Amino acid sequence: MVIDLSMRNMKTLICAIALSLALSAAAFQPSTLATERTSSVVRYEYIPDGFTKQSYAKFKAAEAKKKQQKNLGRMGPKGFQSRSFQSFQEALERGEATHLMPVTNA
């Protein structure tokens, strides 16, 4: 009978170890609750006052189309003229330049 009790204890110990391993492995599996939480996240976007979602999308599309049609770089920079130190001095002597700094050749 003593042998019979030790076999029962061994079986009980093996069952307890197997159960604890199964439960600890399940603890490291991703939770279904976490997946549900991330899928139900509400994302907001900026829509200015006075626009609906559809009208703002239409407005943005029209602005993007206008921007593509402009091609701002085709003519090069306008309104800036580089000047030498000599032209600065001549303009300074004529009284045309009082506070402007000359641009040196690079």
Phi, psi and omega in degrees: 000330179296322180293321181296321179292320181291327176293321177294318178297321180294317179296319179296319179295317179295318178295319179295319179295316180297319179294318180293324177294320180295319180289323179290327177291324179291335180291335182265003178278148179295141183280144176287335179294320179295324180289322179294322182295315182288332181282341181258019179287133179266126179253131180255156176228161181280124174228118182296161177297141179091354178248146166266173181299318181290318182291327178289324176295320178294318179296316179296322178295320179294319178295321179294322178294318177298319181295322179292328183283338185290315182051068187295340184268003187287331183262351182083181181290141179238154172084000179238126179235121179285145179227151180276171179293326180295316179294328176295315180296319179295318178292327178293319179291327178281347181090009180278333181238123179244322185236001183282145180263142178284155176257121180275156178289134182268000000 
